[in-house]
mmCIF file of C-alpha atoms in Angstrom:
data_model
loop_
_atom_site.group_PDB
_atom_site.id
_atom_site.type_symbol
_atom_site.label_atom_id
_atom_site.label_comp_id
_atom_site.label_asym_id
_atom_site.label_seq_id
_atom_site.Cartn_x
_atom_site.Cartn_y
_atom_site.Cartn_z
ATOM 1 C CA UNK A 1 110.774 144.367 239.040
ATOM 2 C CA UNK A 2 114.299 143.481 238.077
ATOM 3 C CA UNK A 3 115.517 140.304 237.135
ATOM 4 C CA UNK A 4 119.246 138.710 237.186
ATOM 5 C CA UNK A 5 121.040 135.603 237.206
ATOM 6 C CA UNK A 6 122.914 134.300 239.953
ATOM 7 C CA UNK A 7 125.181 130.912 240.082
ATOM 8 C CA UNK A 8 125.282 129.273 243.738
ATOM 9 C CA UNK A 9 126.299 126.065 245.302
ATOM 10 C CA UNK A 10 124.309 123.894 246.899
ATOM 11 C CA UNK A 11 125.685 120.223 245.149
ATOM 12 C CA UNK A 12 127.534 119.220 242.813
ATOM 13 C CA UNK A 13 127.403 120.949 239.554
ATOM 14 C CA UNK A 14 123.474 120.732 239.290
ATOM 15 C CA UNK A 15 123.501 123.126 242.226
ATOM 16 C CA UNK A 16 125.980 125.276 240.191
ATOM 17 C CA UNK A 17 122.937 127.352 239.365
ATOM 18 C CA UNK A 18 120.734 129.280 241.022
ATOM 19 C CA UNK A 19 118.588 132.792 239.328
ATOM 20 C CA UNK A 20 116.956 135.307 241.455
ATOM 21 C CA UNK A 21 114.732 138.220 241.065
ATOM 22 C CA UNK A 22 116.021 141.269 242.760
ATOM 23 C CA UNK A 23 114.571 144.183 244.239
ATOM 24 C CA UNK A 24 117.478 147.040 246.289
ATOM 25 C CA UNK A 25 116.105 147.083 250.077
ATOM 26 C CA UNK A 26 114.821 150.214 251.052
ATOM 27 C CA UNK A 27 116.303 151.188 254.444
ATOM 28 C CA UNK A 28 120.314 150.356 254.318
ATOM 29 C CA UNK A 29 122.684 151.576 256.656
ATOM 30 C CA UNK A 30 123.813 155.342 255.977
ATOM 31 C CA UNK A 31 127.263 154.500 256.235
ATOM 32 C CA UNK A 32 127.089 151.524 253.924
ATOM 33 C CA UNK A 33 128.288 151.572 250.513
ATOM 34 C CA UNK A 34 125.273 151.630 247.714
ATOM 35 C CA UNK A 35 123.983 148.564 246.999
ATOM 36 C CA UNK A 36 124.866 146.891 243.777
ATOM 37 C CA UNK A 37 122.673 147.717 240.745
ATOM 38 C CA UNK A 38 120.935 144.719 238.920
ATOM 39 C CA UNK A 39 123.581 145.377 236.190
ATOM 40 C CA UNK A 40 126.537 145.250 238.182
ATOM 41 C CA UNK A 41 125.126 142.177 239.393
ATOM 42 C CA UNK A 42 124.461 140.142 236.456
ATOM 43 C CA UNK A 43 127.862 141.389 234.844
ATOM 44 C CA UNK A 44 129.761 140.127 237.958
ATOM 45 C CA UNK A 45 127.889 136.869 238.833
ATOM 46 C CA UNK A 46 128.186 136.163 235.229
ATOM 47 C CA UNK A 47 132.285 136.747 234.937
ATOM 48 C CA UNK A 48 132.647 134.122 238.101
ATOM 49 C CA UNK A 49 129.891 131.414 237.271
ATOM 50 C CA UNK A 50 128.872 131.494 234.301
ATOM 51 C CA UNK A 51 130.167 128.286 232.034
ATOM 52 C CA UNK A 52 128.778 125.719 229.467
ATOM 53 C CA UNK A 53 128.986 123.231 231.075
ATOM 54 C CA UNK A 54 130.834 121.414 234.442
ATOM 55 C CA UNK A 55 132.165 118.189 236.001
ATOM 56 C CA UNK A 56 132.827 117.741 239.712
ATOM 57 C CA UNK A 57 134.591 114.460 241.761
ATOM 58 C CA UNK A 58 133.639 114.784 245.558
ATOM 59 C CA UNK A 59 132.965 112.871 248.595
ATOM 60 C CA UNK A 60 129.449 113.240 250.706
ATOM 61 C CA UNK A 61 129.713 112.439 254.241
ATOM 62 C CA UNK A 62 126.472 111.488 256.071
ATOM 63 C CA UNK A 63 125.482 111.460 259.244
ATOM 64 C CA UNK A 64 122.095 110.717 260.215
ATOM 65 C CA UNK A 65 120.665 108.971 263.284
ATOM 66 C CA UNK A 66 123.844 108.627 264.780
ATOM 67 C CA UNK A 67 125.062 106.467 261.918
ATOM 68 C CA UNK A 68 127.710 107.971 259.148
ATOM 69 C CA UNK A 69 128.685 106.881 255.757
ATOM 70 C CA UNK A 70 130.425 108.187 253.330
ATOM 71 C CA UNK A 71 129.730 108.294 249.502
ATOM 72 C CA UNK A 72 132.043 109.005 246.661
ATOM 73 C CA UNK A 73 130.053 110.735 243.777
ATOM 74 C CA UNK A 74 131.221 112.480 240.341
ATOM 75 C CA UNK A 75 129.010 114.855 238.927
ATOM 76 C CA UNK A 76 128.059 116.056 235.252
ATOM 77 C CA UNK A 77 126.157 119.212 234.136
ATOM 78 C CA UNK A 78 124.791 121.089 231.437
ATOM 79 C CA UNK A 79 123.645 124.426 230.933
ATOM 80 C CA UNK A 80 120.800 124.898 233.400
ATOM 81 C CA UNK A 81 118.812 121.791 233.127
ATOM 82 C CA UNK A 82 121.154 118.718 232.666
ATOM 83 C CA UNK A 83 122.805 116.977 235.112
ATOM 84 C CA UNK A 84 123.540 113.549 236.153
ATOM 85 C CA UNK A 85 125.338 111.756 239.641
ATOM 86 C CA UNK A 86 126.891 108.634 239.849
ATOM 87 C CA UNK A 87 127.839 106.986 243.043
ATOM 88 C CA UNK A 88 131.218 105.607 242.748
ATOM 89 C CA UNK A 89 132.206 104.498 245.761
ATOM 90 C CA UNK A 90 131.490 102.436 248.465
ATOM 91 C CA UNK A 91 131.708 99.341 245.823
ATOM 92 C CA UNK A 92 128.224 98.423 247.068
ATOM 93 C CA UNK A 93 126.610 101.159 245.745
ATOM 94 C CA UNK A 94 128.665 102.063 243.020
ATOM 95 C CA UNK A 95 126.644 102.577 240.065
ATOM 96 C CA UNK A 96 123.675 104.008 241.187
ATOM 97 C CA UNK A 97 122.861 107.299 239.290
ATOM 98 C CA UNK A 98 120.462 110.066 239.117
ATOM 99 C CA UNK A 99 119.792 112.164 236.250
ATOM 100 C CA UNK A 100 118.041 115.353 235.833
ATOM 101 C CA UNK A 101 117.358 116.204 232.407
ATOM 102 C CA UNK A 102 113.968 117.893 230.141
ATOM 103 C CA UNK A 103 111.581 114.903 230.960
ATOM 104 C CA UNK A 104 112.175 115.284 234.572
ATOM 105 C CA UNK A 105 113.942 113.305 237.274
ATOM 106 C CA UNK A 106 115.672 109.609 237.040
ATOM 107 C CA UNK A 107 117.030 107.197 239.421
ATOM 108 C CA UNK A 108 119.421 104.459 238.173
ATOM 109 C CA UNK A 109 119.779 100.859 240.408
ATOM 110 C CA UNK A 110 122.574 99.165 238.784
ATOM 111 C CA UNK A 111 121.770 95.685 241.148
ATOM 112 C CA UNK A 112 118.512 95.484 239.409
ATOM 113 C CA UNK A 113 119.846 96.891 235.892
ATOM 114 C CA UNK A 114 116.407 99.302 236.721
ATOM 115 C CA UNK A 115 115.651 103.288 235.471
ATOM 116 C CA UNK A 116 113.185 104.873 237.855
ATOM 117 C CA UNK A 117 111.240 108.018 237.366
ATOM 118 C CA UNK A 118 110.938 109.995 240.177
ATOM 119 C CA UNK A 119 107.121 110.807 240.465
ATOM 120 C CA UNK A 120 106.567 114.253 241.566
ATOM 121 C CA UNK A 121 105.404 113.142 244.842
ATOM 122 C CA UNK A 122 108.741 111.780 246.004
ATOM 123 C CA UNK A 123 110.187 115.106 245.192
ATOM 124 C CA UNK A 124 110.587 115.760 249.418
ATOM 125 C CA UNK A 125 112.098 112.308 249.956
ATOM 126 C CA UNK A 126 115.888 112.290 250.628
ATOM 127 C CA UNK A 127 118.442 112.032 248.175
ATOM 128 C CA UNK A 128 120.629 108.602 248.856
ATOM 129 C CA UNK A 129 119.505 108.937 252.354
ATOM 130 C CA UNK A 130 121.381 112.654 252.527
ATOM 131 C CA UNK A 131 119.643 115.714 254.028
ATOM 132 C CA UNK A 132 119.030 117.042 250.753
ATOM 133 C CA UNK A 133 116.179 115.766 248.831
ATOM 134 C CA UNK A 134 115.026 115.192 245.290
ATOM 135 C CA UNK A 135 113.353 118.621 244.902
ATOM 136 C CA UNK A 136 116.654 119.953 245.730
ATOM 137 C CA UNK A 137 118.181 118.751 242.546
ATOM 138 C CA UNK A 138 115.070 120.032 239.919
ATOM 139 C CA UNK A 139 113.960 123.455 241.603
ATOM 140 C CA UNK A 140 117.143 125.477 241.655
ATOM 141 C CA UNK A 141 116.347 125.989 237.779
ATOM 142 C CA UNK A 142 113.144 127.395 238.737
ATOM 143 C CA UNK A 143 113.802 130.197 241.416
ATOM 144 C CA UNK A 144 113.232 133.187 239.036
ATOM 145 C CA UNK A 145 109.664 131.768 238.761
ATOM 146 C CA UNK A 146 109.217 131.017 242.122
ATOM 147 C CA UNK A 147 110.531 133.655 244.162
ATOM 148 C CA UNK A 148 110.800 137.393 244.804
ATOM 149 C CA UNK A 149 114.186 138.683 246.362
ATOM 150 C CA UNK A 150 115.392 141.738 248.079
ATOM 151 C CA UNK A 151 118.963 143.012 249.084
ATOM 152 C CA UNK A 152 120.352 144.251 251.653
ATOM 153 C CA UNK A 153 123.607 144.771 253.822
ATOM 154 C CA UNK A 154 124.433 143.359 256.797
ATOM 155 C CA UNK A 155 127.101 141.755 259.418
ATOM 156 C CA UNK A 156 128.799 138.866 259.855
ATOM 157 C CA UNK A 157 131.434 138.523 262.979
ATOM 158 C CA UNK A 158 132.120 142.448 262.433
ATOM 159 C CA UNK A 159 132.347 142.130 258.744
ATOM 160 C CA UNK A 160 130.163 143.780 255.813
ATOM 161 C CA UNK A 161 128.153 141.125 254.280
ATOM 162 C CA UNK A 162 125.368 141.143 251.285
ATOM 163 C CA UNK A 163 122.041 139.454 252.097
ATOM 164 C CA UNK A 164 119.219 138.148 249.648
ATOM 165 C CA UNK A 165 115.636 137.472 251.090
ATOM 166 C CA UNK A 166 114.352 135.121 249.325
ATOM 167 C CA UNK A 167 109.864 134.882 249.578
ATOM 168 C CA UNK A 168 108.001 133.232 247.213
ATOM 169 C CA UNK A 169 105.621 134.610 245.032
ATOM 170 C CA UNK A 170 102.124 134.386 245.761
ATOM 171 C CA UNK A 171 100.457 130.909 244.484
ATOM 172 C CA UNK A 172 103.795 129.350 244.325
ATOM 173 C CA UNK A 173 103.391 126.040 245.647
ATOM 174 C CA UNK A 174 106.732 125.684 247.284
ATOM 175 C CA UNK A 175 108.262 124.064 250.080
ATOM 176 C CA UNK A 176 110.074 127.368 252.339
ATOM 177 C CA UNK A 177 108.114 130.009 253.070
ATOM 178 C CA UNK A 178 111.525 131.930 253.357
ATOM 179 C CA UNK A 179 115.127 131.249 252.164
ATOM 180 C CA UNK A 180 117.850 134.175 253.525
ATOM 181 C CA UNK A 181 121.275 133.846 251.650
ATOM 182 C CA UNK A 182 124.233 135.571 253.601
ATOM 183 C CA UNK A 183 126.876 136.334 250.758
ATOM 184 C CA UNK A 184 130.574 137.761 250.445
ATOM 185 C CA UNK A 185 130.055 141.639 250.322
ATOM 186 C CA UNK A 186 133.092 141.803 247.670
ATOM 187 C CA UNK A 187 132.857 138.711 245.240
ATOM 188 C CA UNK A 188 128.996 137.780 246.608
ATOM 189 C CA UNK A 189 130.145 134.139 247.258
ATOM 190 C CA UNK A 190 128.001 132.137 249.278
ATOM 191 C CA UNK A 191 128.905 131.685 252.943
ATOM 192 C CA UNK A 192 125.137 130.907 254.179
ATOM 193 C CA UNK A 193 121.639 129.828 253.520
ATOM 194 C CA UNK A 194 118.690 129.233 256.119
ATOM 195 C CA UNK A 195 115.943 127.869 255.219
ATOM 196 C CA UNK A 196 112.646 128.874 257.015
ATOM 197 C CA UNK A 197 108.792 127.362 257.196
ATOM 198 C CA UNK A 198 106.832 129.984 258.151
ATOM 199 C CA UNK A 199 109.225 132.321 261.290
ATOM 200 C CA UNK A 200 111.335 129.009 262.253
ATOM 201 C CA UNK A 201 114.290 127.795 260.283
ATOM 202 C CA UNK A 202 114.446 124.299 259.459
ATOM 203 C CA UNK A 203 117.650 123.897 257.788
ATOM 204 C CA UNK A 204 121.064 125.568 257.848
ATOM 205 C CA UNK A 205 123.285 125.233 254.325
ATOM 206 C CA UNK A 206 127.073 126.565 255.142
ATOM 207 C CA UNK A 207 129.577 127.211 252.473
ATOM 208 C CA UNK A 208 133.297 127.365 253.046
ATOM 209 C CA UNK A 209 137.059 126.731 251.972
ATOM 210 C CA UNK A 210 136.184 128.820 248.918
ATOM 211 C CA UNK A 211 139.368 127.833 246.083
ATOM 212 C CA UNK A 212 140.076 129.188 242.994
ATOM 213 C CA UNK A 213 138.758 127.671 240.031
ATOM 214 C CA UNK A 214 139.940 129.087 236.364
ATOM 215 C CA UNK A 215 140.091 132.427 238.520
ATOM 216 C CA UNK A 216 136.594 131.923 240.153
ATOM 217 C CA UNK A 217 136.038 131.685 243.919
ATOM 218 C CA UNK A 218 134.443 128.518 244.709
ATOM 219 C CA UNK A 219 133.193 127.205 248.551
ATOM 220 C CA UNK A 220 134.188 123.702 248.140
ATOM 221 C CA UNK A 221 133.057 122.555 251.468
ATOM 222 C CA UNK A 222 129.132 122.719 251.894
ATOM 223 C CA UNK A 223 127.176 121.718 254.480
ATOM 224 C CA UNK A 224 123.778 120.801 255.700
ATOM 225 C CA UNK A 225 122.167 121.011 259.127
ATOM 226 C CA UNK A 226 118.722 119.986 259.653
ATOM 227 C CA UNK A 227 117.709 122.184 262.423
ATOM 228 C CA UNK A 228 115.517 119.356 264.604
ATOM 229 C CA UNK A 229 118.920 117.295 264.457
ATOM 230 C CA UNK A 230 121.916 119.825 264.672
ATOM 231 C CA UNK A 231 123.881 117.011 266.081
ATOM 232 C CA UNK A 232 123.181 115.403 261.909
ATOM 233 C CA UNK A 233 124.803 116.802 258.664
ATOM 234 C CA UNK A 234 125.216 116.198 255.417
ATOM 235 C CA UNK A 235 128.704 117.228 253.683
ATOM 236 C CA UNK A 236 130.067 117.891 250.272
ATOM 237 C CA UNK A 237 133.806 118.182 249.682
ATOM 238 C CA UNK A 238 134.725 118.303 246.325
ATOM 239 C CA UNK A 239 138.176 117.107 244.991
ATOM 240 C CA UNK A 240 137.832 118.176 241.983
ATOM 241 C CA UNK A 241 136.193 120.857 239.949
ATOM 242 C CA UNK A 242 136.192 121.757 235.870
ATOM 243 C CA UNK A 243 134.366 124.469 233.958
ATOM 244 C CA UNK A 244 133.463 124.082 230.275
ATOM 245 C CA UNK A 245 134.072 121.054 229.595
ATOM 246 C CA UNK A 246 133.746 118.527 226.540
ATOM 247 C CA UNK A 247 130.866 116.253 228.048
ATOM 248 C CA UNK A 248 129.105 114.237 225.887
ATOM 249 C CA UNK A 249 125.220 115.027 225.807
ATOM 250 C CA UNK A 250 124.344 111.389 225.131
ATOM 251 C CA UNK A 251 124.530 110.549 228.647
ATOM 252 C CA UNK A 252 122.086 113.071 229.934
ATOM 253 C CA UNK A 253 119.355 110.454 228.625
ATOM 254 C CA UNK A 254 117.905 107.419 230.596
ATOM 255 C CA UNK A 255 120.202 105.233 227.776
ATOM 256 C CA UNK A 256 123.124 107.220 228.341
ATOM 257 C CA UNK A 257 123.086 107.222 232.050
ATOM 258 C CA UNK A 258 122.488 103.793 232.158
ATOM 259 C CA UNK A 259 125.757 103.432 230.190
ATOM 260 C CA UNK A 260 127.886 106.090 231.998
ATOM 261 C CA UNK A 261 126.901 104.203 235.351
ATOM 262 C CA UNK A 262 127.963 100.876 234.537
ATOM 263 C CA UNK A 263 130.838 102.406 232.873
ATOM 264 C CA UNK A 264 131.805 103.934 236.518
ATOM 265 C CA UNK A 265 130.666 101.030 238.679
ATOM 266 C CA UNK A 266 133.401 98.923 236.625
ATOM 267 C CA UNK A 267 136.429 101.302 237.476
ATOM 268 C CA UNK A 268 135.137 101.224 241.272
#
């Protein structure tokens, strides 16, 4: 089976990332282009995504139970498995950090000057009370292991668009029994993701007001609809958005974190 490497949003930078294994769908329309080869995939996705390293600035709006807030929250990654969050604003929770790094995930409570490890089985708890959770932010470096995908084309409001079927391999312990990315037929940006347990969906990712960034299209609006509350979402709008840059790999440690939130929490 082929293999390649695709960036996607989901958050922040960690969710810059996200690798697929790719099989061409048998069965395409006969008046629709060829599908892309796994080479012209990986040499594409790699010329708009690929980078060192990233930092992001954005705001998350949530609403949830007919309540919304709104959380102000810059964003550091490296590579594939690094990446730390740091809640800047409102002033009561600036401070509080996650981080993401080799020996798993970390929370940060700057009230209680506490570091938290994440135990695996909080993984499906909610992330600051958003509609994405902690598994979110640690399995999108694991899809190649975890899943099988196949292409194919289809349409969106009369247009061409690329679609990757996402099932997971058998044994996989995972949390969708389905995932179905709708993607840009030209630059394969992201537009849609819908997450399914067993036939139903249960949650609806959109990604929009794709920008330039150092020549790249980027969605920097994403969303997320839980689909047994479409009336609740969570957003992500990012301000601002930086490939490769100089970021200092001390503070993707507990230590370092620790630092780089109280550093923030003082600006706030």
């Amino acid at each position: 089976m082929a293999k390649f490497n695709r960036r996607v949003w989901t958050m922040a930078a960690v969710m810059l990332v996200l690798a697929l294994w790719v099989v061409s769908a048998p069965g395409a329309q006969e008046d629709a282009p060829k599908l892309p080869t796994v080479d012209e995939v990986n040499s594409h996705l790699d010329r708009l995504y690929r980078s060192k390293s990233a930092e992001s600035e954005m705001t998350m709006t949530i609403k949830r139970e007919g309540q919304e807030r709104r959380l102000s929250v810059r964003g550091f990654s490296e590579g594939e498995d690094k990446g730390l969050f740091v809640i800047t604003a409102p002033a009561r929770e600036a401070g509080t950090a996650t981080l993401r790094a080799d020996e798993g995930l970390w929370n940060y409570a700057p009230r209680a000057d506490r570091l938290m490890r994440v135990p695996s089985g909080m993984l499906s708890e909610d992330w600051m009370g958003s509609h994405l959770t902690n598994d979110d932010l640690v399995r999108e470096s694991r899809y190649e292991d975890d899943f099988d995908v196949e292409l194919s084309w289809g349409e969106r409001d009369g247009e061409r668009v690329l679609e990757a079927s996402m099932v997971p391999k058998e044994g996989v312990p995972v949390t969708y029994s389905r995932i179905l990315y709708t993607l840009d037929a030209e630059e394969w940006t992201p537009m849609e993701a819908v997450y399914f347990d067993g036939e139903e969906a249960v949650r609806t990712i959109t990604f929009s007001e794709v920008k330039e960034v150092d020549g790249r299209p980027i969605p920097h609006r994403v969303e997320v609809v839980p689909a047994d509350a479409p009336e609740e979402f969570t957003r992500m709008e990012y301000e601002d958005l930086r490939f490769d840059v100089p970021i200092d790999d001390a503070i993707f440690t507990q230590q370092g974190m620790r630092k780089e939130a109280r550093k923030l929490e003082e600006r706030s």
